[in-house]
XYZ file of C-alpha atoms in Angstrom:
88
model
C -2.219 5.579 -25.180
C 1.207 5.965 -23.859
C -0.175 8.183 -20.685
C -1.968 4.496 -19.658
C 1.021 2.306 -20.193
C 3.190 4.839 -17.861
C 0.154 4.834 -15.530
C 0.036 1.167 -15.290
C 4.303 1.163 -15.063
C 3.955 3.761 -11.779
C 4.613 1.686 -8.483
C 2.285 3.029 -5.522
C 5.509 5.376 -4.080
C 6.090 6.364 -7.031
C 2.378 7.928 -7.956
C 2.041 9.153 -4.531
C 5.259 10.871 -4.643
C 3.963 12.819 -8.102
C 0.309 13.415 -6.561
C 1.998 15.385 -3.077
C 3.835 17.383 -5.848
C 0.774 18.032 -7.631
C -1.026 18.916 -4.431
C 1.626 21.468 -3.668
C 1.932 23.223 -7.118
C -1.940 23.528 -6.900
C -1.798 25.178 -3.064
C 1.184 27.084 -4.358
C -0.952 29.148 -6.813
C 0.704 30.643 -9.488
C -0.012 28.634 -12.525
C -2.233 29.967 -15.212
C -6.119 28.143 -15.433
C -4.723 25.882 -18.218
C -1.889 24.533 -16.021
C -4.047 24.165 -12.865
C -6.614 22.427 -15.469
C -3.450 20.046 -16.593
C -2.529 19.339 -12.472
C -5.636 18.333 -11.581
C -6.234 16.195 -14.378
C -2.638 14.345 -13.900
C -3.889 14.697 -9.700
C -6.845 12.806 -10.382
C -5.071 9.686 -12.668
C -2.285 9.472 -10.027
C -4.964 9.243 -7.245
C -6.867 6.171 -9.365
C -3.482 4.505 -9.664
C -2.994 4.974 -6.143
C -6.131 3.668 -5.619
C -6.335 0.491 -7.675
C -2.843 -0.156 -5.752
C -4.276 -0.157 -2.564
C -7.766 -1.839 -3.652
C -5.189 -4.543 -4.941
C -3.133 -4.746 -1.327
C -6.668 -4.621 0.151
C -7.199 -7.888 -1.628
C -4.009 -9.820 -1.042
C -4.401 -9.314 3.232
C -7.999 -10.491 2.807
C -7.063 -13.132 1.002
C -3.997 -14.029 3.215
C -6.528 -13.969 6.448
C -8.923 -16.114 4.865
C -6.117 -18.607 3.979
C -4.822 -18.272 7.531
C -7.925 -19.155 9.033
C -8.974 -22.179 7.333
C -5.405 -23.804 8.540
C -6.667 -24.838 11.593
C -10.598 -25.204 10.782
C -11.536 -22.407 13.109
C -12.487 -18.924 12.159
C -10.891 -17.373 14.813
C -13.949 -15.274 15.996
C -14.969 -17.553 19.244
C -11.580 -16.493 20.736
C -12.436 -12.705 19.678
C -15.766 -13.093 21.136
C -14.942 -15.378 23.991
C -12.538 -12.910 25.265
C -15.172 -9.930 24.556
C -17.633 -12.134 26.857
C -14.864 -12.216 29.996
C -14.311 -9.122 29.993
C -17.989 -7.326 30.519
């Protein structure tokens, strides 16, 4: 249960730091079946963290545009659109 509380702990540099190393030592070669077996494994639950990280930053700008454009009542897509319109 420890491995999930250090998971949880890892900031977003941080497990993408230890995944590029775990890429490399993969490409590298070398390492017996067992060790590549280990990599991958530890590859694959720094890639979720990274994930859920990013999910989670995904979240906070969509949330931060929605709040943005309810400010001024408009949505913002007439201007997109208007200025699509001109320009064809």
């Amino acid at each position: 249960m420890a491995a999930k509380t250090d998971e949880a702990a890892l900031g977003y540099e941080q497990a993408r730091d230890e995944l590029i190393e775990v890429v490399r030592r993969l490409e590298a070669g070398g390492t017996t079946l067992e060790e590549s077996l280990a990599l991958w494994e530890r590859g694959e639950e720094l890639a979720k963290v990274c994930r859920h990280w990013l999910e989670g930053a995904r979240a906070r700008l969509d949330a931060a545009l929605s709040e943005g454009k309810g400010e001024d009542g408009s949505t913002g897509e007439g201007k997109d659109t208007a200025a699509g319109a001109d320009e064809d």
